């Protein structure tokens, strides 16, 4: 197998900047010890919870929270430019980067002000993470549906792209079954009230794999997850993975079908 990257996600491209006139929603959170790994780095599942919280709060703060209340995530792109660690505070700013009549790319910029304590006494550069999530507007049956006119008008003011189309970033096919495949145990706490596997729970599985690849996340890196099929309670999840050059690839398999794909790729230094 060639050690050269072959997928789109291996060539990180900076996410689009916020337009000067774009409206954004801002929230502040405290980095807690439950969000970090053993090296005090903000884990991907911890960051995912921040992204979910600001999305929920943002919808509640808009005038269309009753007309367009249901959204599901199809993909999340996380560009860690300067890693965030504990202790510290984070500020999240969320805005629409692109949209179509049924879905949007929602950008969230995460900045941190790092602090020191007796457990992490060395000063660190303040953190910066840029993210983008492909959100699909759905009805109460979970089917894609058109944005309301008010929602489209409001979101379109922040974006130049109004004909957003889906294009997969994780394009590598899953490898054949091998002895290195492993089962991932799901917990009751991984599921939300709608019996959907929480987005952060997917990233927790990724963090398990990253224990064997610390070089990928010690500096700038890009993480991309694409959700392809729902994972229901009591599912049996098999994880396939491979390391290709500076990228870790993962496939979460349920009933011989790929439910989600993940890539973690080193970024060049800023």
mmCIF file of C-alpha atoms in Angstrom:
data_model
loop_
_atom_site.group_PDB
_atom_site.id
_atom_site.type_symbol
_atom_site.label_atom_id
_atom_site.label_comp_id
_atom_site.label_asym_id
_atom_site.label_seq_id
_atom_site.Cartn_x
_atom_site.Cartn_y
_atom_site.Cartn_z
ATOM 1 C CA UNK A 1 0.000 0.000 0.000
ATOM 2 C CA UNK A 2 1.256 3.469 -0.839
ATOM 3 C CA UNK A 3 2.073 5.720 2.098
ATOM 4 C CA UNK A 4 0.769 8.741 0.201
ATOM 5 C CA UNK A 5 -2.562 10.259 1.259
ATOM 6 C CA UNK A 6 -5.409 9.645 -1.179
ATOM 7 C CA UNK A 7 -8.508 11.277 0.328
ATOM 8 C CA UNK A 8 -9.767 14.835 0.209
ATOM 9 C CA UNK A 9 -9.544 15.116 3.989
ATOM 10 C CA UNK A 10 -5.781 14.600 3.824
ATOM 11 C CA UNK A 11 -5.265 18.029 2.291
ATOM 12 C CA UNK A 12 -6.572 20.461 4.901
ATOM 13 C CA UNK A 13 -7.981 23.622 3.385
ATOM 14 C CA UNK A 14 -8.638 26.561 5.656
ATOM 15 C CA UNK A 15 -12.307 26.939 6.449
ATOM 16 C CA UNK A 16 -13.958 30.100 5.088
ATOM 17 C CA UNK A 17 -13.717 33.253 7.151
ATOM 18 C CA UNK A 18 -16.778 34.981 8.544
ATOM 19 C CA UNK A 19 -18.193 37.706 6.332
ATOM 20 C CA UNK A 20 -17.906 41.159 7.823
ATOM 21 C CA UNK A 21 -21.693 41.574 7.954
ATOM 22 C CA UNK A 22 -22.410 38.071 9.229
ATOM 23 C CA UNK A 23 -24.436 37.719 12.410
ATOM 24 C CA UNK A 24 -22.986 35.300 14.930
ATOM 25 C CA UNK A 25 -23.976 33.773 18.224
ATOM 26 C CA UNK A 26 -21.436 33.705 21.052
ATOM 27 C CA UNK A 27 -21.145 31.522 24.137
ATOM 28 C CA UNK A 28 -18.515 30.988 26.815
ATOM 29 C CA UNK A 29 -17.623 27.787 28.646
ATOM 30 C CA UNK A 30 -15.110 26.648 31.209
ATOM 31 C CA UNK A 31 -12.793 23.765 30.256
ATOM 32 C CA UNK A 32 -13.384 21.072 32.876
ATOM 33 C CA UNK A 33 -11.327 18.041 33.821
ATOM 34 C CA UNK A 34 -14.046 15.806 32.350
ATOM 35 C CA UNK A 35 -13.276 17.301 28.922
ATOM 36 C CA UNK A 36 -9.539 16.562 28.788
ATOM 37 C CA UNK A 37 -7.219 13.616 28.249
ATOM 38 C CA UNK A 38 -4.301 12.469 30.400
ATOM 39 C CA UNK A 39 -2.070 15.110 28.786
ATOM 40 C CA UNK A 40 -4.628 17.843 29.625
ATOM 41 C CA UNK A 41 -5.581 18.290 25.939
ATOM 42 C CA UNK A 42 -9.220 19.110 25.205
ATOM 43 C CA UNK A 43 -10.560 15.839 23.800
ATOM 44 C CA UNK A 44 -12.595 15.685 20.596
ATOM 45 C CA UNK A 45 -15.649 14.396 22.476
ATOM 46 C CA UNK A 46 -15.350 17.289 24.946
ATOM 47 C CA UNK A 47 -15.209 19.761 22.071
ATOM 48 C CA UNK A 48 -18.190 18.024 20.441
ATOM 49 C CA UNK A 49 -20.288 18.677 23.542
ATOM 50 C CA UNK A 50 -19.441 22.390 23.335
ATOM 51 C CA UNK A 51 -20.501 22.393 19.668
ATOM 52 C CA UNK A 52 -23.803 20.701 20.521
ATOM 53 C CA UNK A 53 -24.470 23.092 23.391
ATOM 54 C CA UNK A 54 -23.921 26.227 21.341
ATOM 55 C CA UNK A 55 -26.038 24.820 18.485
ATOM 56 C CA UNK A 56 -28.948 24.191 20.854
ATOM 57 C CA UNK A 57 -28.558 27.577 22.526
ATOM 58 C CA UNK A 58 -28.257 29.331 19.164
ATOM 59 C CA UNK A 59 -31.498 27.810 17.863
ATOM 60 C CA UNK A 60 -33.333 28.723 21.067
ATOM 61 C CA UNK A 61 -32.120 32.327 20.733
ATOM 62 C CA UNK A 62 -33.473 32.777 17.186
ATOM 63 C CA UNK A 63 -36.934 33.753 16.068
ATOM 64 C CA UNK A 64 -37.312 30.494 14.086
ATOM 65 C CA UNK A 65 -36.740 28.057 16.954
ATOM 66 C CA UNK A 66 -40.379 26.953 16.634
ATOM 67 C CA UNK A 67 -40.521 26.798 12.815
ATOM 68 C CA UNK A 68 -37.186 24.976 12.268
ATOM 69 C CA UNK A 69 -36.454 23.169 15.540
ATOM 70 C CA UNK A 70 -35.086 19.837 14.258
ATOM 71 C CA UNK A 71 -31.597 19.434 12.812
ATOM 72 C CA UNK A 72 -29.198 16.532 12.371
ATOM 73 C CA UNK A 73 -25.469 16.632 11.687
ATOM 74 C CA UNK A 74 -24.159 14.922 8.542
ATOM 75 C CA UNK A 75 -20.500 15.887 8.963
ATOM 76 C CA UNK A 76 -18.225 17.782 11.333
ATOM 77 C CA UNK A 77 -14.822 19.182 10.384
ATOM 78 C CA UNK A 78 -12.502 20.173 13.231
ATOM 79 C CA UNK A 79 -9.299 22.081 12.476
ATOM 80 C CA UNK A 80 -7.138 22.249 15.583
ATOM 81 C CA UNK A 81 -4.726 25.069 14.814
ATOM 82 C CA UNK A 82 -3.472 25.688 18.344
ATOM 83 C CA UNK A 83 -4.549 22.947 20.777
ATOM 84 C CA UNK A 84 -6.749 23.845 23.738
ATOM 85 C CA UNK A 85 -5.866 22.521 27.174
ATOM 86 C CA UNK A 86 -6.887 22.731 30.822
ATOM 87 C CA UNK A 87 -7.160 24.973 32.775
ATOM 88 C CA UNK A 88 -8.743 27.672 30.678
ATOM 89 C CA UNK A 89 -11.879 29.260 29.280
ATOM 90 C CA UNK A 90 -13.254 28.937 25.759
ATOM 91 C CA UNK A 91 -15.299 31.344 23.659
ATOM 92 C CA UNK A 92 -17.382 29.967 20.791
ATOM 93 C CA UNK A 93 -18.737 32.039 17.919
ATOM 94 C CA UNK A 94 -21.262 30.369 15.580
ATOM 95 C CA UNK A 95 -22.516 31.565 12.192
ATOM 96 C CA UNK A 96 -23.781 30.257 8.856
ATOM 97 C CA UNK A 97 -21.009 29.794 6.287
ATOM 98 C CA UNK A 98 -23.098 28.387 3.413
ATOM 99 C CA UNK A 99 -26.579 27.007 2.847
ATOM 100 C CA UNK A 100 -29.162 25.599 0.492
ATOM 101 C CA UNK A 101 -32.891 25.175 0.913
ATOM 102 C CA UNK A 102 -32.566 22.097 3.178
ATOM 103 C CA UNK A 103 -29.153 22.272 4.832
ATOM 104 C CA UNK A 104 -26.407 24.573 6.014
ATOM 105 C CA UNK A 105 -22.719 24.671 6.809
ATOM 106 C CA UNK A 106 -22.497 26.140 10.296
ATOM 107 C CA UNK A 107 -19.110 27.478 11.294
ATOM 108 C CA UNK A 108 -17.948 27.636 14.909
ATOM 109 C CA UNK A 109 -14.710 29.327 15.923
ATOM 110 C CA UNK A 110 -13.360 28.236 19.302
ATOM 111 C CA UNK A 111 -10.761 30.374 21.052
ATOM 112 C CA UNK A 112 -9.280 29.758 24.472
ATOM 113 C CA UNK A 113 -7.552 31.780 27.124
ATOM 114 C CA UNK A 114 -5.201 29.426 28.912
ATOM 115 C CA UNK A 115 -4.432 29.639 32.587
ATOM 116 C CA UNK A 116 -2.013 27.826 34.885
ATOM 117 C CA UNK A 117 -2.358 25.894 38.116
ATOM 118 C CA UNK A 118 -0.260 23.514 40.201
ATOM 119 C CA UNK A 119 -1.086 20.617 37.847
ATOM 120 C CA UNK A 120 -0.289 22.519 34.634
ATOM 121 C CA UNK A 121 2.054 25.338 35.684
ATOM 122 C CA UNK A 122 3.707 26.088 32.328
ATOM 123 C CA UNK A 123 2.351 29.008 30.268
ATOM 124 C CA UNK A 124 0.822 27.955 26.933
ATOM 125 C CA UNK A 125 -0.150 29.771 23.794
ATOM 126 C CA UNK A 126 -3.873 30.502 23.664
ATOM 127 C CA UNK A 127 -5.822 27.927 21.664
ATOM 128 C CA UNK A 128 -7.659 28.194 18.353
ATOM 129 C CA UNK A 129 -9.953 25.603 16.761
ATOM 130 C CA UNK A 130 -12.009 26.215 13.615
ATOM 131 C CA UNK A 131 -14.975 23.931 12.932
ATOM 132 C CA UNK A 132 -17.647 23.466 10.302
ATOM 133 C CA UNK A 133 -20.689 21.189 10.500
ATOM 134 C CA UNK A 134 -23.071 20.163 7.720
ATOM 135 C CA UNK A 135 -26.532 20.400 9.325
ATOM 136 C CA UNK A 136 -29.684 19.032 7.676
ATOM 137 C CA UNK A 137 -33.062 20.539 8.531
ATOM 138 C CA UNK A 138 -35.564 17.731 9.197
ATOM 139 C CA UNK A 139 -39.214 17.410 10.127
ATOM 140 C CA UNK A 140 -40.629 15.629 13.172
ATOM 141 C CA UNK A 141 -40.294 12.305 11.313
ATOM 142 C CA UNK A 142 -36.589 12.855 10.704
ATOM 143 C CA UNK A 143 -36.910 13.512 6.957
ATOM 144 C CA UNK A 144 -35.063 16.387 5.227
ATOM 145 C CA UNK A 145 -37.332 19.371 4.775
ATOM 146 C CA UNK A 146 -37.096 22.911 3.442
ATOM 147 C CA UNK A 147 -36.035 25.711 5.718
ATOM 148 C CA UNK A 148 -38.766 28.171 6.535
ATOM 149 C CA UNK A 149 -38.600 31.420 4.585
ATOM 150 C CA UNK A 150 -37.633 33.351 7.708
ATOM 151 C CA UNK A 151 -34.838 30.937 8.556
ATOM 152 C CA UNK A 152 -33.461 30.950 5.015
ATOM 153 C CA UNK A 153 -33.573 34.748 4.813
ATOM 154 C CA UNK A 154 -31.804 35.159 8.140
ATOM 155 C CA UNK A 155 -29.088 32.575 7.516
ATOM 156 C CA UNK A 156 -28.460 33.671 3.923
ATOM 157 C CA UNK A 157 -27.423 37.127 5.131
ATOM 158 C CA UNK A 158 -24.279 35.551 6.617
ATOM 159 C CA UNK A 159 -23.248 33.447 3.612
ATOM 160 C CA UNK A 160 -22.246 34.031 0.009
ATOM 161 C CA UNK A 161 -22.909 30.401 -1.000
ATOM 162 C CA UNK A 162 -26.657 29.765 -1.284
ATOM 163 C CA UNK A 163 -26.526 26.523 -3.312
ATOM 164 C CA UNK A 164 -24.573 24.304 -0.966
ATOM 165 C CA UNK A 165 -24.171 20.705 -2.145
ATOM 166 C CA UNK A 166 -23.015 17.618 -0.296
ATOM 167 C CA UNK A 167 -19.626 16.141 -1.189
ATOM 168 C CA UNK A 168 -17.975 13.469 0.927
ATOM 169 C CA UNK A 169 -14.529 14.216 2.347
ATOM 170 C CA UNK A 170 -13.775 10.726 3.717
ATOM 171 C CA UNK A 171 -13.678 8.790 0.458
ATOM 172 C CA UNK A 172 -11.374 5.845 1.207
ATOM 173 C CA UNK A 173 -13.178 2.467 1.207
ATOM 174 C CA UNK A 174 -13.168 0.337 4.335
ATOM 175 C CA UNK A 175 -10.457 -2.341 4.334
ATOM 176 C CA UNK A 176 -11.191 -6.055 4.370
ATOM 177 C CA UNK A 177 -11.971 -7.684 7.704
ATOM 178 C CA UNK A 178 -8.791 -8.413 9.657
ATOM 179 C CA UNK A 179 -7.772 -9.744 13.049
ATOM 180 C CA UNK A 180 -7.120 -6.151 14.143
ATOM 181 C CA UNK A 181 -10.807 -5.179 13.896
ATOM 182 C CA UNK A 182 -12.274 -4.539 17.335
ATOM 183 C CA UNK A 183 -15.707 -4.309 18.879
ATOM 184 C CA UNK A 184 -16.738 -1.024 20.472
ATOM 185 C CA UNK A 185 -18.998 -1.350 23.517
ATOM 186 C CA UNK A 186 -21.911 1.084 23.626
ATOM 187 C CA UNK A 187 -23.227 2.395 26.941
ATOM 188 C CA UNK A 188 -26.698 3.536 27.961
ATOM 189 C CA UNK A 189 -25.291 7.035 28.527
ATOM 190 C CA UNK A 190 -24.185 7.217 24.867
ATOM 191 C CA UNK A 191 -27.774 7.693 23.653
ATOM 192 C CA UNK A 192 -30.093 10.693 23.629
ATOM 193 C CA UNK A 193 -33.872 10.716 24.318
ATOM 194 C CA UNK A 194 -34.529 9.949 20.635
ATOM 195 C CA UNK A 195 -32.442 6.748 20.866
ATOM 196 C CA UNK A 196 -29.724 8.230 18.674
ATOM 197 C CA UNK A 197 -26.059 7.722 19.472
ATOM 198 C CA UNK A 198 -24.845 11.090 20.742
ATOM 199 C CA UNK A 199 -22.320 12.813 18.480
ATOM 200 C CA UNK A 200 -19.820 13.028 21.333
ATOM 201 C CA UNK A 201 -20.004 9.234 21.783
ATOM 202 C CA UNK A 202 -18.580 8.724 18.283
ATOM 203 C CA UNK A 203 -15.627 10.936 19.167
ATOM 204 C CA UNK A 204 -15.082 8.973 22.386
ATOM 205 C CA UNK A 205 -14.434 5.906 20.220
ATOM 206 C CA UNK A 206 -11.944 7.954 18.209
ATOM 207 C CA UNK A 207 -10.141 9.014 21.379
ATOM 208 C CA UNK A 208 -9.646 5.326 22.240
ATOM 209 C CA UNK A 209 -7.760 4.878 18.969
ATOM 210 C CA UNK A 210 -5.722 8.055 19.387
ATOM 211 C CA UNK A 211 -4.013 6.546 22.433
ATOM 212 C CA UNK A 212 -1.911 4.630 19.897
ATOM 213 C CA UNK A 213 -1.322 7.698 17.696
ATOM 214 C CA UNK A 214 -0.431 10.602 20.019
ATOM 215 C CA UNK A 215 1.715 12.256 17.343
ATOM 216 C CA UNK A 216 -1.411 13.091 15.323
ATOM 217 C CA UNK A 217 -2.931 15.345 17.975
ATOM 218 C CA UNK A 218 0.056 16.851 19.775
ATOM 219 C CA UNK A 219 0.095 19.707 17.253
ATOM 220 C CA UNK A 220 -2.134 21.091 14.486
ATOM 221 C CA UNK A 221 -4.487 18.504 12.995
ATOM 222 C CA UNK A 222 -7.770 18.074 11.143
ATOM 223 C CA UNK A 223 -10.501 15.681 12.268
ATOM 224 C CA UNK A 224 -13.412 14.840 9.976
ATOM 225 C CA UNK A 225 -16.369 12.635 10.854
ATOM 226 C CA UNK A 226 -19.192 11.770 8.467
ATOM 227 C CA UNK A 227 -22.362 10.161 9.807
ATOM 228 C CA UNK A 228 -23.834 7.750 7.260
ATOM 229 C CA UNK A 229 -26.344 5.621 9.199
ATOM 230 C CA UNK A 230 -27.957 5.824 12.603
ATOM 231 C CA UNK A 231 -26.604 3.625 15.392
ATOM 232 C CA UNK A 232 -29.404 2.375 17.617
ATOM 233 C CA UNK A 233 -29.226 1.039 21.181
ATOM 234 C CA UNK A 234 -28.027 -2.557 21.485
ATOM 235 C CA UNK A 235 -26.210 -2.323 18.138
ATOM 236 C CA UNK A 236 -22.966 -4.229 17.704
ATOM 237 C CA UNK A 237 -20.296 -1.810 16.477
ATOM 238 C CA UNK A 238 -17.099 -3.023 14.838
ATOM 239 C CA UNK A 239 -14.268 -0.572 14.264
ATOM 240 C CA UNK A 240 -11.885 -0.927 11.361
ATOM 241 C CA UNK A 241 -8.874 1.365 11.212
ATOM 242 C CA UNK A 242 -5.638 1.940 9.375
ATOM 243 C CA UNK A 243 -2.766 4.394 9.563
ATOM 244 C CA UNK A 244 -1.651 5.858 6.241
ATOM 245 C CA UNK A 245 1.253 8.300 6.474
ATOM 246 C CA UNK A 246 0.091 11.186 8.688
ATOM 247 C CA UNK A 247 -3.543 10.099 8.751
ATOM 248 C CA UNK A 248 -5.580 7.719 10.888
ATOM 249 C CA UNK A 249 -8.684 6.358 9.150
ATOM 250 C CA UNK A 250 -11.580 4.708 10.948
ATOM 251 C CA UNK A 251 -14.821 3.040 9.912
ATOM 252 C CA UNK A 252 -17.623 2.268 12.390
ATOM 253 C CA UNK A 253 -19.475 -0.776 11.077
ATOM 254 C CA UNK A 254 -22.981 -1.919 12.087
ATOM 255 C CA UNK A 255 -24.491 -5.035 10.488
ATOM 256 C CA UNK A 256 -21.789 -5.048 7.797
ATOM 257 C CA UNK A 257 -22.624 -1.458 6.787
ATOM 258 C CA UNK A 258 -20.526 1.639 7.405
ATOM 259 C CA UNK A 259 -22.310 3.850 9.921
ATOM 260 C CA UNK A 260 -19.615 6.533 10.195
ATOM 261 C CA UNK A 261 -16.185 7.354 8.811
ATOM 262 C CA UNK A 262 -13.427 9.310 10.541
ATOM 263 C CA UNK A 263 -10.072 10.747 9.513
ATOM 264 C CA UNK A 264 -7.492 12.393 11.763
ATOM 265 C CA UNK A 265 -4.773 14.149 9.784
ATOM 266 C CA UNK A 266 -1.723 16.152 10.769
ATOM 267 C CA UNK A 267 -1.857 19.771 9.636
ATOM 268 C CA UNK A 268 1.241 21.713 8.702
ATOM 269 C CA UNK A 269 2.343 24.166 11.416
ATOM 270 C CA UNK A 270 0.530 27.508 11.270
#
